[in-house]
PDB file of C-alpha atoms in Angstrom:
ATOM      1  CA  MET A   1     -14.720  -8.643   3.417  1.00  0.00           C
ATOM      2  CA  THR A   2     -15.031 -12.037   2.001  1.00  0.00           C
ATOM      3  CA  SER A   3     -18.150 -12.519  -0.293  1.00  0.00           C
ATOM      4  CA  TYR A   4     -18.341 -16.219   0.902  1.00  0.00           C
ATOM      5  CA  SER A   5     -19.876 -17.451   4.150  1.00  0.00           C
ATOM      6  CA  PRO A   6     -18.195 -20.648   5.435  1.00  0.00           C
ATOM      7  CA  SER A   7     -20.869 -22.941   4.054  1.00  0.00           C
ATOM      8  CA  GLU A   8     -20.915 -21.245   0.702  1.00  0.00           C
ATOM      9  CA  LEU A   9     -17.022 -21.438   0.438  1.00  0.00           C
ATOM     10  CA  GLY A  10     -17.228 -25.213   1.011  1.00  0.00           C
ATOM     11  CA  LYS A  11     -19.751 -25.662  -1.636  1.00  0.00           C
ATOM     12  CA  LYS A  12     -17.755 -23.515  -4.063  1.00  0.00           C
ATOM     13  CA  LEU A  13     -14.471 -25.368  -3.274  1.00  0.00           C
ATOM     14  CA  GLY A  14     -16.037 -28.727  -3.847  1.00  0.00           C
ATOM     15  CA  SER A  15     -17.264 -27.888  -7.355  1.00  0.00           C
ATOM     16  CA  GLY A  16     -14.091 -27.817  -9.439  1.00  0.00           C
ATOM     17  CA  LEU A  17     -10.383 -28.077  -9.535  1.00  0.00           C
ATOM     18  CA  LEU A  18      -8.209 -26.190  -6.849  1.00  0.00           C
ATOM     19  CA  SER A  19      -5.182 -24.182  -7.800  1.00  0.00           C
ATOM     20  CA  PHE A  20      -2.049 -23.960  -5.510  1.00  0.00           C
ATOM     21  CA  PRO A  21       0.254 -21.434  -7.141  1.00  0.00           C
ATOM     22  CA  VAL A  22       3.900 -21.609  -6.685  1.00  0.00           C
ATOM     23  CA  THR A  23       5.332 -18.426  -4.830  1.00  0.00           C
ATOM     24  CA  HIS A  24       7.858 -16.601  -7.019  1.00  0.00           C
ATOM     25  CA  PHE A  25      11.074 -15.878  -5.679  1.00  0.00           C
ATOM     26  CA  ARG A  26      14.044 -13.898  -6.970  1.00  0.00           C
ATOM     27  CA  GLY A  27      17.131 -15.871  -8.234  1.00  0.00           C
ATOM     28  CA  ASP A  28      19.736 -13.925  -6.325  1.00  0.00           C
ATOM     29  CA  ASP A  29      18.488 -13.748  -2.746  1.00  0.00           C
ATOM     30  CA  ARG A  30      15.180 -15.747  -3.095  1.00  0.00           C
ATOM     31  CA  SER A  31      13.143 -12.726  -1.955  1.00  0.00           C
ATOM     32  CA  PHE A  32       9.410 -12.755  -2.865  1.00  0.00           C
ATOM     33  CA  ASP A  33       9.036 -11.651  -6.480  1.00  0.00           C
ATOM     34  CA  GLU A  34       5.742 -10.093  -6.143  1.00  0.00           C
ATOM     35  CA  ALA A  35       4.994  -8.732  -9.872  1.00  0.00           C
ATOM     36  CA  PRO A  36       5.351 -12.277 -11.620  1.00  0.00           C
ATOM     37  CA  TYR A  37       3.448 -13.856  -8.731  1.00  0.00           C
ATOM     38  CA  ARG A  38       0.540 -11.322  -9.366  1.00  0.00           C
ATOM     39  CA  GLU A  39       0.539 -12.166 -13.076  1.00  0.00           C
ATOM     40  CA  HIS A  40       0.719 -15.710 -12.360  1.00  0.00           C
ATOM     41  CA  VAL A  41      -2.420 -15.676 -10.105  1.00  0.00           C
ATOM     42  CA  ALA A  42      -4.369 -13.510 -12.384  1.00  0.00           C
ATOM     43  CA  ARG A  43      -3.659 -15.824 -15.385  1.00  0.00           C
ATOM     44  CA  LEU A  44      -4.647 -19.050 -13.305  1.00  0.00           C
ATOM     45  CA  GLY A  45      -7.878 -17.225 -12.307  1.00  0.00           C
ATOM     46  CA  THR A  46      -8.878 -17.006 -15.933  1.00  0.00           C
ATOM     47  CA  TYR A  47      -9.481 -20.792 -16.072  1.00  0.00           C
ATOM     48  CA  PRO A  48     -12.576 -22.484 -14.724  1.00  0.00           C
ATOM     49  CA  ILE A  49     -11.231 -23.384 -11.322  1.00  0.00           C
ATOM     50  CA  ALA A  50     -13.100 -23.458  -7.849  1.00  0.00           C
ATOM     51  CA  GLY A  51     -10.460 -21.517  -5.726  1.00  0.00           C
ATOM     52  CA  ILE A  52      -6.861 -20.423  -5.283  1.00  0.00           C
ATOM     53  CA  PHE A  53      -4.954 -21.348  -2.230  1.00  0.00           C
ATOM     54  CA  ALA A  54      -2.042 -18.773  -1.784  1.00  0.00           C
ATOM     55  CA  ALA A  55       1.019 -19.846  -0.295  1.00  0.00           C
ATOM     56  CA  GLY A  56       0.135 -23.296   0.366  1.00  0.00           C
ATOM     57  CA  GLY A  57       2.481 -26.476   0.364  1.00  0.00           C
ATOM     58  CA  THR A  58       3.157 -26.020  -3.364  1.00  0.00           C
ATOM     59  CA  GLY A  59       3.707 -22.122  -2.590  1.00  0.00           C
ATOM     60  CA  GLU A  60       6.277 -23.194   0.000  1.00  0.00           C
ATOM     61  CA  PHE A  61       4.360 -21.923   3.078  1.00  0.00           C
ATOM     62  CA  PHE A  62       6.939 -23.788   5.262  1.00  0.00           C
ATOM     63  CA  SER A  63       9.708 -21.370   4.065  1.00  0.00           C
ATOM     64  CA  LEU A  64       7.994 -18.193   4.362  1.00  0.00           C
ATOM     65  CA  THR A  65       8.096 -15.824   7.368  1.00  0.00           C
ATOM     66  CA  PRO A  66       4.641 -14.599   8.765  1.00  0.00           C
ATOM     67  CA  SER A  67       5.121 -11.106   7.195  1.00  0.00           C
ATOM     68  CA  GLU A  68       5.801 -12.804   3.804  1.00  0.00           C
ATOM     69  CA  VAL A  69       2.788 -14.934   4.159  1.00  0.00           C
ATOM     70  CA  GLY A  70       0.755 -11.772   4.732  1.00  0.00           C
ATOM     71  CA  ALA A  71       2.398 -10.302   1.551  1.00  0.00           C
ATOM     72  CA  VAL A  72       1.720 -13.323  -0.587  1.00  0.00           C
ATOM     73  CA  VAL A  73      -1.972 -13.541   0.537  1.00  0.00           C
ATOM     74  CA  GLU A  74      -2.616  -9.872  -0.051  1.00  0.00           C
ATOM     75  CA  ALA A  75      -1.036 -10.035  -3.464  1.00  0.00           C
ATOM     76  CA  ALA A  76      -3.257 -13.209  -4.404  1.00  0.00           C
ATOM     77  CA  VAL A  77      -6.369 -11.447  -2.984  1.00  0.00           C
ATOM     78  CA  GLN A  78      -5.744  -8.302  -5.272  1.00  0.00           C
ATOM     79  CA  SER A  79      -4.781 -10.314  -8.240  1.00  0.00           C
ATOM     80  CA  ALA A  80      -7.387 -12.962  -8.316  1.00  0.00           C
ATOM     81  CA  PRO A  81     -10.547 -12.358 -10.615  1.00  0.00           C
ATOM     82  CA  ARG A  82     -13.560 -10.909  -8.809  1.00  0.00           C
ATOM     83  CA  GLY A  83     -15.500 -13.825  -7.350  1.00  0.00           C
ATOM     84  CA  MET A  84     -12.592 -16.152  -7.301  1.00  0.00           C
ATOM     85  CA  PRO A  85     -12.158 -17.426  -3.673  1.00  0.00           C
ATOM     86  CA  VAL A  86      -8.658 -17.192  -2.229  1.00  0.00           C
ATOM     87  CA  VAL A  87      -7.789 -19.478   0.605  1.00  0.00           C
ATOM     88  CA  ALA A  88      -4.954 -18.414   2.883  1.00  0.00           C
ATOM     89  CA  PRO A  89      -2.526 -20.634   4.951  1.00  0.00           C
ATOM     90  CA  VAL A  90      -2.294 -20.673   8.767  1.00  0.00           C
ATOM     91  CA  GLY A  91       0.031 -23.033  10.795  1.00  0.00           C
ATOM     92  CA  TYR A  92       2.940 -23.475  13.014  1.00  0.00           C
ATOM     93  CA  GLY A  93       2.028 -23.044  16.869  1.00  0.00           C
ATOM     94  CA  THR A  94      -1.397 -22.256  17.861  1.00  0.00           C
ATOM     95  CA  ARG A  95      -0.621 -18.587  18.685  1.00  0.00           C
ATOM     96  CA  THR A  96       0.979 -18.055  15.338  1.00  0.00           C
ATOM     97  CA  ALA A  97      -1.866 -19.807  13.620  1.00  0.00           C
ATOM     98  CA  VAL A  98      -4.239 -17.339  15.300  1.00  0.00           C
ATOM     99  CA  GLU A  99      -2.253 -14.376  14.187  1.00  0.00           C
ATOM    100  CA  LEU A 100      -2.032 -15.662  10.667  1.00  0.00           C
ATOM    101  CA  ALA A 101      -5.819 -16.162  10.669  1.00  0.00           C
ATOM    102  CA  VAL A 102      -6.627 -12.751  11.800  1.00  0.00           C
ATOM    103  CA  ALA A 103      -4.107 -11.341   9.337  1.00  0.00           C
ATOM    104  CA  ALA A 104      -5.594 -13.297   6.484  1.00  0.00           C
ATOM    105  CA  GLU A 105      -9.245 -12.150   7.309  1.00  0.00           C
ATOM    106  CA  LYS A 106      -8.055  -8.445   7.282  1.00  0.00           C
ATOM    107  CA  ALA A 107      -6.295  -8.868   3.954  1.00  0.00           C
ATOM    108  CA  GLY A 108      -9.526 -10.039   2.253  1.00  0.00           C
ATOM    109  CA  ALA A 109      -9.036 -13.890   2.156  1.00  0.00           C
ATOM    110  CA  ASP A 110     -12.086 -15.986   1.711  1.00  0.00           C
ATOM    111  CA  GLY A 111     -10.953 -19.126   3.689  1.00  0.00           C
ATOM    112  CA  LEU A 112      -8.213 -20.713   5.614  1.00  0.00           C
ATOM    113  CA  LEU A 113      -6.209 -23.837   5.169  1.00  0.00           C
ATOM    114  CA  LEU A 114      -5.106 -25.063   8.532  1.00  0.00           C
ATOM    115  CA  PHE A 115      -1.583 -26.677   8.249  1.00  0.00           C
ATOM    116  CA  PRO A 116      -0.357 -29.109  11.047  1.00  0.00           C
ATOM    117  CA  PRO A 117       1.650 -27.592  13.830  1.00  0.00           C
ATOM    118  CA  TYR A 118       5.152 -27.252  13.505  1.00  0.00           C
ATOM    119  CA  LEU A 119       7.378 -30.281  14.465  1.00  0.00           C
ATOM    120  CA  THR A 120       6.007 -31.638  17.491  1.00  0.00           C
ATOM    121  CA  GLU A 121       3.569 -34.636  17.705  1.00  0.00           C
ATOM    122  CA  ALA A 122       0.487 -34.127  19.655  1.00  0.00           C
ATOM    123  CA  ASP A 123      -2.274 -36.092  21.294  1.00  0.00           C
ATOM    124  CA  PRO A 124      -5.733 -35.796  19.365  1.00  0.00           C
ATOM    125  CA  ASP A 125      -7.025 -33.680  22.325  1.00  0.00           C
ATOM    126  CA  GLY A 126      -4.348 -31.235  21.809  1.00  0.00           C
ATOM    127  CA  LEU A 127      -4.651 -31.198  17.989  1.00  0.00           C
ATOM    128  CA  ALA A 128      -8.472 -30.322  18.542  1.00  0.00           C
ATOM    129  CA  VAL A 129      -7.571 -27.401  20.884  1.00  0.00           C
ATOM    130  CA  HIS A 130      -5.285 -26.213  18.108  1.00  0.00           C
ATOM    131  CA  VAL A 131      -7.928 -26.290  15.581  1.00  0.00           C
ATOM    132  CA  GLU A 132     -10.596 -24.868  17.813  1.00  0.00           C
ATOM    133  CA  ALA A 133      -8.480 -21.812  18.631  1.00  0.00           C
ATOM    134  CA  ALA A 134      -7.825 -21.175  15.015  1.00  0.00           C
ATOM    135  CA  CYS A 135     -11.497 -21.351  14.005  1.00  0.00           C
ATOM    136  CA  ARG A 136     -12.472 -19.188  16.963  1.00  0.00           C
ATOM    137  CA  ALA A 137     -10.169 -16.473  15.591  1.00  0.00           C
ATOM    138  CA  THR A 138     -11.806 -15.928  12.429  1.00  0.00           C
ATOM    139  CA  SER A 139     -15.265 -15.772  10.866  1.00  0.00           C
ATOM    140  CA  LEU A 140     -13.807 -17.561   7.674  1.00  0.00           C
ATOM    141  CA  GLY A 141     -14.367 -21.176   6.434  1.00  0.00           C
ATOM    142  CA  VAL A 142     -11.557 -23.173   7.669  1.00  0.00           C
ATOM    143  CA  ILE A 143     -10.197 -26.266   6.026  1.00  0.00           C
ATOM    144  CA  LEU A 144      -8.306 -28.976   8.183  1.00  0.00           C
ATOM    145  CA  TYR A 145      -5.245 -30.316   6.477  1.00  0.00           C
ATOM    146  CA  SER A 146      -4.560 -33.830   7.811  1.00  0.00           C
ATOM    147  CA  ARG A 147      -0.909 -34.924   7.276  1.00  0.00           C
ATOM    148  CA  GLY A 148       2.392 -35.548   8.764  1.00  0.00           C
ATOM    149  CA  ASN A 149       2.400 -34.994  12.500  1.00  0.00           C
ATOM    150  CA  ALA A 150      -1.290 -34.066  12.456  1.00  0.00           C
ATOM    151  CA  VAL A 151      -3.432 -37.088  11.197  1.00  0.00           C
ATOM    152  CA  TYR A 152      -6.957 -36.545  12.469  1.00  0.00           C
ATOM    153  CA  SER A 153      -9.110 -39.486  13.164  1.00  0.00           C
ATOM    154  CA  ALA A 154     -12.727 -39.552  11.959  1.00  0.00           C
ATOM    155  CA  GLU A 155     -13.891 -39.140  15.812  1.00  0.00           C
ATOM    156  CA  THR A 156     -11.686 -36.004  16.216  1.00  0.00           C
ATOM    157  CA  VAL A 157     -13.009 -34.676  13.027  1.00  0.00           C
ATOM    158  CA  ALA A 158     -16.513 -35.312  14.167  1.00  0.00           C
ATOM    159  CA  ARG A 159     -15.894 -33.564  17.488  1.00  0.00           C
ATOM    160  CA  LEU A 160     -14.404 -30.553  15.519  1.00  0.00           C
ATOM    161  CA  ALA A 161     -17.304 -30.323  13.189  1.00  0.00           C
ATOM    162  CA  GLY A 162     -19.569 -29.992  16.334  1.00  0.00           C
ATOM    163  CA  THR A 163     -17.540 -27.320  17.979  1.00  0.00           C
ATOM    164  CA  CYS A 164     -16.398 -25.413  15.086  1.00  0.00           C
ATOM    165  CA  PRO A 165     -19.506 -24.205  12.947  1.00  0.00           C
ATOM    166  CA  ASN A 166     -16.919 -22.533  10.340  1.00  0.00           C
ATOM    167  CA  LEU A 167     -14.982 -25.684   9.924  1.00  0.00           C
ATOM    168  CA  VAL A 168     -16.006 -26.490   6.334  1.00  0.00           C
ATOM    169  CA  GLY A 169     -13.375 -28.721   4.824  1.00  0.00           C
ATOM    170  CA  TYR A 170     -10.998 -31.864   5.269  1.00  0.00           C
ATOM    171  CA  LYS A 171      -7.931 -32.169   3.177  1.00  0.00           C
ATOM    172  CA  ASP A 172      -6.356 -35.423   3.119  1.00  0.00           C
ATOM    173  CA  GLY A 173      -2.421 -35.465   2.533  1.00  0.00           C
ATOM    174  CA  VAL A 174      -2.025 -39.057   3.817  1.00  0.00           C
ATOM    175  CA  GLY A 175      -3.515 -41.410   1.316  1.00  0.00           C
ATOM    176  CA  ASN A 176      -4.998 -44.045   3.789  1.00  0.00           C
ATOM    177  CA  LEU A 177      -8.284 -44.964   2.134  1.00  0.00           C
ATOM    178  CA  ASP A 178      -9.591 -46.819   5.169  1.00  0.00           C
ATOM    179  CA  ALA A 179      -9.066 -43.668   7.401  1.00  0.00           C
ATOM    180  CA  MET A 180     -10.574 -41.400   4.474  1.00  0.00           C
ATOM    181  CA  THR A 181     -13.626 -43.838   4.381  1.00  0.00           C
ATOM    182  CA  ARG A 182     -14.213 -43.662   8.103  1.00  0.00           C
ATOM    183  CA  VAL A 183     -13.986 -39.821   7.985  1.00  0.00           C
ATOM    184  CA  VAL A 184     -16.570 -39.554   5.095  1.00  0.00           C
ATOM    185  CA  ALA A 185     -18.626 -42.096   6.405  1.00  0.00           C
ATOM    186  CA  LYS A 186     -18.950 -40.326   9.878  1.00  0.00           C
ATOM    187  CA  LEU A 187     -19.282 -36.787   8.551  1.00  0.00           C
ATOM    188  CA  GLY A 188     -21.269 -37.252   5.303  1.00  0.00           C
ATOM    189  CA  ASP A 189     -21.901 -33.988   3.618  1.00  0.00           C
ATOM    190  CA  ARG A 190     -20.947 -31.874   6.557  1.00  0.00           C
ATOM    191  CA  LEU A 191     -17.696 -30.987   5.056  1.00  0.00           C
ATOM    192  CA  VAL A 192     -16.089 -30.630   1.496  1.00  0.00           C
ATOM    193  CA  TYR A 193     -13.256 -33.323   1.108  1.00  0.00           C
ATOM    194  CA  ILE A 194     -10.275 -32.473  -0.824  1.00  0.00           C
ATOM    195  CA  GLY A 195      -7.539 -34.667  -2.131  1.00  0.00           C
ATOM    196  CA  GLY A 196      -4.262 -33.304  -1.004  1.00  0.00           C
ATOM    197  CA  LEU A 197      -1.585 -35.873  -1.594  1.00  0.00           C
ATOM    198  CA  PRO A 198       1.568 -34.749  -3.565  1.00  0.00           C
ATOM    199  CA  THR A 199       0.455 -35.024  -7.369  1.00  0.00           C
ATOM    200  CA  ALA A 200      -3.098 -35.595  -6.175  1.00  0.00           C
ATOM    201  CA  GLU A 201      -4.083 -36.682  -9.782  1.00  0.00           C
ATOM    202  CA  THR A 202      -2.776 -40.251  -8.953  1.00  0.00           C
ATOM    203  CA  PHE A 203      -5.627 -40.709  -6.311  1.00  0.00           C
ATOM    204  CA  ALA A 204      -8.333 -38.724  -8.055  1.00  0.00           C
ATOM    205  CA  LEU A 205     -10.324 -41.538  -9.480  1.00  0.00           C
ATOM    206  CA  PRO A 206     -10.636 -43.819  -6.394  1.00  0.00           C
ATOM    207  CA  TYR A 207     -11.089 -40.865  -4.252  1.00  0.00           C
ATOM    208  CA  LEU A 208     -14.224 -39.799  -6.214  1.00  0.00           C
ATOM    209  CA  GLU A 209     -15.821 -42.768  -5.316  1.00  0.00           C
ATOM    210  CA  LEU A 210     -15.613 -41.793  -1.569  1.00  0.00           C
ATOM    211  CA  GLY A 211     -17.045 -38.349  -2.270  1.00  0.00           C
ATOM    212  CA  VAL A 212     -13.768 -36.356  -2.678  1.00  0.00           C
ATOM    213  CA  THR A 213     -14.850 -34.244  -5.518  1.00  0.00           C
ATOM    214  CA  THR A 214     -11.930 -32.065  -5.704  1.00  0.00           C
ATOM    215  CA  TYR A 215      -8.070 -31.990  -5.201  1.00  0.00           C
ATOM    216  CA  SER A 216      -5.320 -29.680  -5.059  1.00  0.00           C
ATOM    217  CA  SER A 217      -3.461 -29.602  -8.629  1.00  0.00           C
ATOM    218  CA  ALA A 218       0.193 -28.584  -8.458  1.00  0.00           C
ATOM    219  CA  ILE A 219       0.538 -29.602 -12.189  1.00  0.00           C
ATOM    220  CA  PHE A 220      -2.183 -26.809 -12.916  1.00  0.00           C
ATOM    221  CA  ASN A 221       0.599 -24.207 -12.319  1.00  0.00           C
ATOM    222  CA  PHE A 222       2.382 -25.016 -15.483  1.00  0.00           C
ATOM    223  CA  LEU A 223      -0.010 -27.230 -17.524  1.00  0.00           C
ATOM    224  CA  PRO A 224      -3.420 -25.684 -16.703  1.00  0.00           C
ATOM    225  CA  GLU A 225      -5.150 -27.103 -19.860  1.00  0.00           C
ATOM    226  CA  PHE A 226      -3.835 -30.700 -19.332  1.00  0.00           C
ATOM    227  CA  ALA A 227      -4.772 -30.467 -15.537  1.00  0.00           C
ATOM    228  CA  LEU A 228      -8.367 -29.244 -16.315  1.00  0.00           C
ATOM    229  CA  GLU A 229      -8.879 -32.090 -18.942  1.00  0.00           C
ATOM    230  CA  PHE A 230      -7.694 -34.735 -16.403  1.00  0.00           C
ATOM    231  CA  TYR A 231     -10.008 -33.425 -13.795  1.00  0.00           C
ATOM    232  CA  ASP A 232     -13.081 -33.279 -16.114  1.00  0.00           C
ATOM    233  CA  ALA A 233     -12.109 -36.880 -17.064  1.00  0.00           C
ATOM    234  CA  VAL A 234     -12.019 -38.009 -13.397  1.00  0.00           C
ATOM    235  CA  ARG A 235     -15.505 -36.229 -12.708  1.00  0.00           C
ATOM    236  CA  ALA A 236     -16.992 -38.044 -15.807  1.00  0.00           C
ATOM    237  CA  LYS A 237     -15.458 -41.313 -14.728  1.00  0.00           C
ATOM    238  CA  ASP A 238     -13.850 -41.655 -18.033  1.00  0.00           C
ATOM    239  CA  ARG A 239     -11.521 -44.257 -16.876  1.00  0.00           C
ATOM    240  CA  ALA A 240      -9.844 -44.697 -20.297  1.00  0.00           C
ATOM    241  CA  LEU A 241      -8.736 -41.258 -20.696  1.00  0.00           C
ATOM    242  CA  VAL A 242      -7.758 -41.005 -16.779  1.00  0.00           C
ATOM    243  CA  PHE A 243      -5.461 -43.965 -17.161  1.00  0.00           C
ATOM    244  CA  LYS A 244      -4.092 -42.913 -20.585  1.00  0.00           C
ATOM    245  CA  TRP A 245      -2.804 -39.624 -19.010  1.00  0.00           C
ATOM    246  CA  LEU A 246      -1.681 -41.475 -15.751  1.00  0.00           C
ATOM    247  CA  ASP A 247       0.326 -43.651 -18.130  1.00  0.00           C
ATOM    248  CA  GLN A 248       1.567 -41.214 -20.477  1.00  0.00           C
ATOM    249  CA  PHE A 249       2.511 -38.144 -18.124  1.00  0.00           C
ATOM    250  CA  VAL A 250       1.405 -38.470 -14.476  1.00  0.00           C
ATOM    251  CA  LEU A 251       2.914 -41.661 -13.393  1.00  0.00           C
ATOM    252  CA  PRO A 252       6.266 -40.833 -15.470  1.00  0.00           C
ATOM    253  CA  TYR A 253       6.298 -37.274 -13.927  1.00  0.00           C
ATOM    254  CA  THR A 254       6.054 -38.933 -10.299  1.00  0.00           C
ATOM    255  CA  GLU A 255       9.052 -40.889 -11.181  1.00  0.00           C
ATOM    256  CA  ILE A 256      11.168 -37.809 -11.481  1.00  0.00           C
ATOM    257  CA  ARG A 257       9.359 -36.259  -8.404  1.00  0.00           C
ATOM    258  CA  ASN A 258      10.328 -39.252  -6.325  1.00  0.00           C
ATOM    259  CA  ARG A 259      13.958 -39.023  -7.059  1.00  0.00           C
ATOM    260  CA  ARG A 260      14.677 -36.797  -3.937  1.00  0.00           C
ATOM    261  CA  GLN A 261      12.816 -35.633  -1.017  1.00  0.00           C
ATOM    262  CA  GLY A 262      10.865 -32.335  -1.551  1.00  0.00           C
ATOM    263  CA  TYR A 263      10.783 -32.679  -5.279  1.00  0.00           C
ATOM    264  CA  ALA A 264       6.939 -32.564  -5.067  1.00  0.00           C
ATOM    265  CA  VAL A 265       7.404 -28.755  -5.060  1.00  0.00           C
ATOM    266  CA  SER A 266      10.796 -28.426  -6.780  1.00  0.00           C
ATOM    267  CA  ILE A 267       9.341 -30.293 -10.024  1.00  0.00           C
ATOM    268  CA  VAL A 268       6.579 -27.697 -10.212  1.00  0.00           C
ATOM    269  CA  LYS A 269       8.937 -24.800 -10.442  1.00  0.00           C
ATOM    270  CA  ALA A 270      11.005 -26.771 -12.925  1.00  0.00           C
ATOM    271  CA  GLY A 271       7.806 -27.111 -15.011  1.00  0.00           C
ATOM    272  CA  MET A 272       7.201 -23.475 -14.836  1.00  0.00           C
ATOM    273  CA  LYS A 273      10.757 -23.026 -16.299  1.00  0.00           C
ATOM    274  CA  VAL A 274      10.050 -25.639 -19.055  1.00  0.00           C
ATOM    275  CA  VAL A 275       6.957 -23.807 -20.308  1.00  0.00           C
ATOM    276  CA  GLY A 276       8.717 -20.384 -20.367  1.00  0.00           C
ATOM    277  CA  ARG A 277       7.124 -19.132 -17.183  1.00  0.00           C
ATOM    278  CA  PRO A 278       9.977 -19.196 -14.725  1.00  0.00           C
ATOM    279  CA  ALA A 279       9.053 -18.698 -10.948  1.00  0.00           C
ATOM    280  CA  GLY A 280      12.616 -18.611  -9.713  1.00  0.00           C
ATOM    281  CA  PRO A 281      14.357 -21.280  -7.486  1.00  0.00           C
ATOM    282  CA  VAL A 282      12.693 -23.016  -4.409  1.00  0.00           C
ATOM    283  CA  ARG A 283      14.097 -22.111  -0.876  1.00  0.00           C
ATOM    284  CA  SER A 284      16.099 -24.278   1.315  1.00  0.00           C
ATOM    285  CA  PRO A 285      15.662 -26.862   2.631  1.00  0.00           C
ATOM    286  CA  LEU A 286      14.337 -27.753  -0.739  1.00  0.00           C
ATOM    287  CA  VAL A 287      16.635 -28.221  -3.666  1.00  0.00           C
ATOM    288  CA  ASP A 288      16.120 -27.504  -7.345  1.00  0.00           C
ATOM    289  CA  LEU A 289      15.986 -30.236 -10.034  1.00  0.00           C
ATOM    290  CA  ASP A 290      19.470 -30.687 -11.543  1.00  0.00           C
ATOM    291  CA  ALA A 291      19.804 -30.110 -15.467  1.00  0.00           C
ATOM    292  CA  ALA A 292      19.215 -33.703 -16.598  1.00  0.00           C
ATOM    293  CA  GLU A 293      16.141 -33.951 -14.555  1.00  0.00           C
ATOM    294  CA  VAL A 294      14.730 -30.652 -16.003  1.00  0.00           C
ATOM    295  CA  GLU A 295      15.465 -31.957 -19.451  1.00  0.00           C
ATOM    296  CA  ALA A 296      13.665 -35.273 -18.628  1.00  0.00           C
ATOM    297  CA  LEU A 297      10.716 -33.255 -17.452  1.00  0.00           C
ATOM    298  CA  SER A 298      10.895 -31.070 -20.697  1.00  0.00           C
ATOM    299  CA  ALA A 299      10.880 -34.155 -22.822  1.00  0.00           C
ATOM    300  CA  LEU A 300       7.953 -35.443 -20.937  1.00  0.00           C
ATOM    301  CA  VAL A 301       5.951 -31.996 -21.263  1.00  0.00           C
ATOM    302  CA  SER A 302       6.700 -31.896 -25.065  1.00  0.00           C
ATOM    303  CA  ARG A 303       4.630 -34.914 -25.776  1.00  0.00           C
ATOM    304  CA  LEU A 304       1.513 -33.528 -24.395  1.00  0.00           C
ATOM    305  CA  PRO A 305      -0.887 -31.789 -27.123  1.00  0.00           C
ATOM    306  CA  TYR A 306      -0.975 -28.254 -25.273  1.00  0.00           C
ATOM    307  CA  ARG A 307       0.423 -24.942 -26.013  1.00  0.00           C
ATOM    308  CA  HIS A 308       1.937 -24.869 -22.551  1.00  0.00           C
ATOM    309  CA  GLY A 309       3.582 -21.451 -22.131  1.00  0.00           C
ATOM    310  CA  ALA A 310       1.170 -19.591 -24.668  1.00  0.00           C
ATOM    311  CA  ASP A 311      -1.261 -17.040 -23.379  1.00  0.00           C
ATOM    312  CA  ARG A 312      -4.952 -17.876 -23.548  1.00  0.00           C
ATOM    313  CA  ALA A 313      -6.753 -16.518 -26.603  1.00  0.00           C
TER     314      ALA A 313
END
């Protein structure tokens, strides 16, 4: 049973950095490697973050079967520290999203992240029905993920906020500042706003001006101290420090990320390997970084003043 009402969940998630753990796979058959995943979630949960999103985009939700999603969510719920909210993914077709929502609530998740429906483009009215069905299926707080083939207009989001009391958040994975401004202007503080672009650190400072107080950090998986320092600098509007780290690490990191499609996830697993906490390979259709790219990432990480793979004192 969740310890957070939908409104409490929204406030909590908006108060700090959000963790999107990778999902560990075995190297031989790429099956879910549960023991190190549990250790990873437990470790990340010791840091001052606002929530853990199990099997999200960085956690390769798109490559997991529904039963695997359930196993990953259950492992995260059981491994996260007491009081740390765990948000589960739901998506694909509407009926599958509903089934995943029901299963996540039974597993003890505190909220849901609603991914775009699989493959097909849809009219705004159809997307609204999709969201409403998922929200009705659960008492948990739901965060809408706007990206890909499900980009929600401000008018549609406002409609959903009126028909779905447990809709608590809007995660932007598009990066259209005009569209984001329209959503925030229309909805105000009705929702918590989450930056959800790949390597969301790049948009964190301008998005803060719009009221987007938090974002999903994939880098936090392997550089938690750095990710938290960067987040604190953004919240403090310390432009000098933010741009220092953008120039010295984040933007060079994105140059490696941009070499191939899907590397936004692959580079995070490479980062785990670099710091001595391997999480296994990515699943197809993604591909792993090649040896030269891993070496380039390692050199980039080595210039940061953090202990990286060391355990917290």
